[in-house]
Amino acid sequence: MIEPHVYQAIAEVVGPEFVSDDPVVRQTYSKDGAFPAIIKRYKKDPSAIPDLVVLPASTEEVQGVVRLANRFGLKVIPITTGSNMVSLCIPSEPRTIALDLKRMDKIIDIDERNMTATIQPYVSFARIQAETMKRGLWNGGTPLAPGSCGLLSNIINSGTWQSALAYGAGLRSLVNLTLVLPNGDILRTGSAAIPQCGNFWCQGPGPELKGIFEFTNHGGLAVIVEATVKLHPWAGGKWPQEEIYNRPPLPANHRIYYIEYSNIESMNEAMYQIAHSGIGTHLNGASNGWVTSMTQRTEELAEKRWHEGFFPKHMIYVITAGISSPRQLEYEENVLKDIVKDTGGKFRDDLREEMSTWHGDAFCDGCGSRFQRHGSFSSMKLGCGHIDNHREFYERSQEIVKRHRHYMFDEETPWVYIFERGYYALFEDDTVFDQSDYDEVKQARDMNIDGFIRTPKEDLLDLGYYYSEPLITIFSSMVGPNLKHWVAQIKRIFDPNYTMNPGKLISLEK
Amino acid sequence: MSDSILQELAAIVGTDNASDDPFILDEYSRDQSFVPPRRPNYVVRPGKIEEVQEVVRLANSHTMPLIPYSSGTNFHGGCVPQHGGILVNLQRLNRIVDIDERNWHALIETGVTYSQLQPELEKRNLRVAAPITSPPSASVLVDYMERNPVVTAADFIFGNELFSTYDMVMPTGELFTVGHPPTVKARWMAPDGPALDFYRLFMGAQGTLGIVVRMAIRLLPLPSAQRVFFIPADTVKQAVEIIQRIERKELGLECFALNSFDLAALIVEDPAQDKKLRRGAYIGNHGARPWAAKQVAQFKKLRASLPPWTVVICLTGWARRAEEKLEYQELDLKDVATEFGFDIKRNVGAITGLDKIIREEVILPWRMQKRFGYKGSCHGLMFHARPDTVPELEAAITEVASKYHYLSSDIGGYLLPIERGRTIYCEYDLHCNLDDPADSRSVRELFEEASTAVVDKGGFFDRPYGVWADIMYRQAGTYTEYLKKLKRQLDPNSIMNPGKLCF
């Protein structure tokens, strides 16, 4: 319950039409596709519903709202496009404001010469790609999520893009941030910290404060109101053509290869060799279950293809780009053919037609929307490792499938991302489930938690396993006994009144 | 040994590795920069990580400053003990713990140098990316922590943050592993986490937030084939434009530009100092021995034969179809040159063997040390700039130089594109003879005034050593305020290298 005078003060900052305590409006901010929010909904837990929804339009309005929140003891959860899949924007304490940033939707600048874009929080992947591709640039892809997903919040949460082979993990894409701290101060990072230097370089001066707001911060320290992100050369020309958006041709100056392997070991060897040869922008490992769910146009067709084992059990795909010229495409194809021959792979050009939706998803839209046809899905990020660890992740995945009811990925390998020319890889399995079936939700949740890491479930169930604190507890023994202490100290410095997204980063002693 | 602190230090690291001998302390009191010298009270040389932890705990108990010191190749005052204290020389912590050929990683301690590591890697067909301006005796780990840009900086993956995890002794003495916590048997993966990106916070900290003792660095393959091309440019503006045209096509691995001073310094011969140069022992804490008149004359003749700027681009092929890659990239490079109207050459200034010199330098650099011998000391203005502002920044430096009657031809110039030319790392060097008080004073004043001019025009000292710290932090109000708050929390007794940055 927000007192009338507090409501009035906030309304004076953002305008009365952009603040609401209407229960119907508020309830829409209590839902996402992940277990913590779903479980709370089934339990009719009112803490999931914010007390107020506020839509600021500017940095100054965000400052005004967080200052009032601090003054009146309210909590603030920043929300961008609402496509968070792990309940990071679901309240967990009373007197919470859902700070919806959708009115902050401007692409402030695209610096073509220096290959950067400066954006506000609500700018989506689709928008940044549409605008940058016109200029011969792109941001590197999407996180296998709908194009409506917010670029800024995805990067901050360590988003993973298809071109991670050539352009790295999402967090490598960030130049600078402009943040509103809980006391209303503005903090600019990197070269933007010095007004006349401008917004071009990401490190320093001296220690880099940007790191504190990255990775699993989850809006727990500040509201990010502006970010400058890196762009890369785009060789694909005008793309996609609107009229055939769902099945676009491959962009110009790009080639895609599907390669089947008979076992994980030879697949791993091929992935090492491709990554270490320096070719390609995209390199992933996939399996029948993954490919059917990502590429088929209907749920029925996906199930049919899955049951008949239409796609290979062990498959990699590679995308190459002719960034300097078409000669690059020829050279890289020659190298790839050598590797495939040496590692016993088989090109599957015959899959191109069935995979045609992927020609768009690999660059632009993302298959998240197709994944969710079953109602909901949750990512079971098995973890990062070396490419050779693929076998261990596969076996872990198999163990989990045996212990739990499985949904789609029986006897499949995890989805594999190869990062940064093979320095490491990410292995992921997902569960799909129907939110309207509580038993199915619980089974999927248990399976998912089991897949994430072997840890006491009671630490994870209600908090949500993507929240930082349980992970900090788990990892403290590995990385240094006082990790929790260091994180809590940083939280105290930036957010002493525990205003920002409580419970998601770390809990402070009252 | 009557000093009780010295006795306590000796009990940790051994009597031979703890000293308060004034002669030894003097050696650590200064470097060749303009930062005023000051002796530490003690010097210790721990040989194990546990010993570093014990020394940190001891310093806390006595509230005594600690100054981490690795290879002695910081030429900007970073290890000068501004408040005395215990200088922790980490040269004995020099183990190459592991080389993972399969996953292109090496686990190294702080004291491991390029000249120590590179030969071991070459046996395995790998290499470490080094800054072309670092001596072979420099610490790999500290160069990476201090963000000294490596010669492969133009590449997005092989150019920046070339490590996956590191171990740091926190100001409390606790050992903290920064990076992605392992969930399987993988030992090194990504630097992110745990929880927050701590790794960024501790980089560029000049030892003020802890002592990094071990790092899993990322390696590159050794080239199977290389082709070096030189592109002369009349102005810095033209050099930057050429760099950006080439980098937009993602061509080549190493790319940089040198002005005639720096290129001449790179190739001028100094056979009498050859061994010292190759060992990385050319530059001492009072600079280098100034060149003899004959060598200065040889250098000036060479400099006059070179174009004002030379862009160097190195095409690199790895294990598979290396020559084929060089063929297509050379054709693509020629296409870019034709389109934008510049010449690509296999040599410049008719220098014999220049191609070979560059191919060696990009793998294990040592020749750039020679520039310190022009007058005995070299004071680099090292900053990042937006590409389009580089000409204006160079003009600002030369304008200040002319005020001090410093010849613009005596300013060394090095440009390094970062991430395909998104940013240009610039290093403009000023030279003086430290034994000549008038020359030294004049160049110091020029250095300080030019530093201010660089920042006023938008140049950014991301590693704010010496006077740059004041220039930068007084303009970065909120950033500075929160750095200080963090420092107070992480290092409550303010023992870690006090007086540096804004601390």
PDB file of C-alpha atoms in Angstrom, chain B residues 228 230 266-267 269 346-361 367:
ATOM      1  CA  VAL B 228      53.984  -7.556 -43.792  1.00  0.00           C
ATOM      2  CA  PHE B 230      53.839  -0.849 -45.179  1.00  0.00           C
ATOM      3  CA  LEU B 266      62.853   0.588 -33.937  1.00  0.00           C
ATOM      4  CA  ILE B 267      65.313  -0.171 -36.720  1.00  0.00           C
ATOM      5  CA  GLU B 269      71.207  -0.568 -34.844  1.00  0.00           C
ATOM      6  CA  ARG B 346      56.669  -4.428 -48.992  1.00  0.00           C
ATOM      7  CA  ASN B 347      59.251  -2.014 -47.628  1.00  0.00           C
ATOM      8  CA  VAL B 348      59.660   1.608 -46.671  1.00  0.00           C
ATOM      9  CA  GLY B 349      62.751   3.807 -46.663  1.00  0.00           C
ATOM     10  CA  ALA B 350      64.772   1.078 -48.428  1.00  0.00           C
ATOM     11  CA  ILE B 351      65.464  -0.603 -45.081  1.00  0.00           C
ATOM     12  CA  THR B 352      67.037  -4.016 -45.440  1.00  0.00           C
ATOM     13  CA  GLY B 353      65.133  -6.756 -43.697  1.00  0.00           C
ATOM     14  CA  LEU B 354      62.345  -4.537 -42.364  1.00  0.00           C
ATOM     15  CA  ASP B 355      59.804  -7.264 -43.054  1.00  0.00           C
ATOM     16  CA  LYS B 356      61.750  -9.693 -40.864  1.00  0.00           C
ATOM     17  CA  ILE B 357      62.167  -7.122 -38.104  1.00  0.00           C
ATOM     18  CA  ILE B 358      58.409  -6.585 -37.923  1.00  0.00           C
ATOM     19  CA  ARG B 359      57.657 -10.310 -38.001  1.00  0.00           C
ATOM     20  CA  GLU B 360      59.982 -10.799 -35.041  1.00  0.00           C
ATOM     21  CA  GLU B 361      58.705  -7.781 -33.163  1.00  0.00           C
ATOM     22  CA  ARG B 367      63.549  -3.125 -30.245  1.00  0.00           C
TER      23      ARG B 367
END
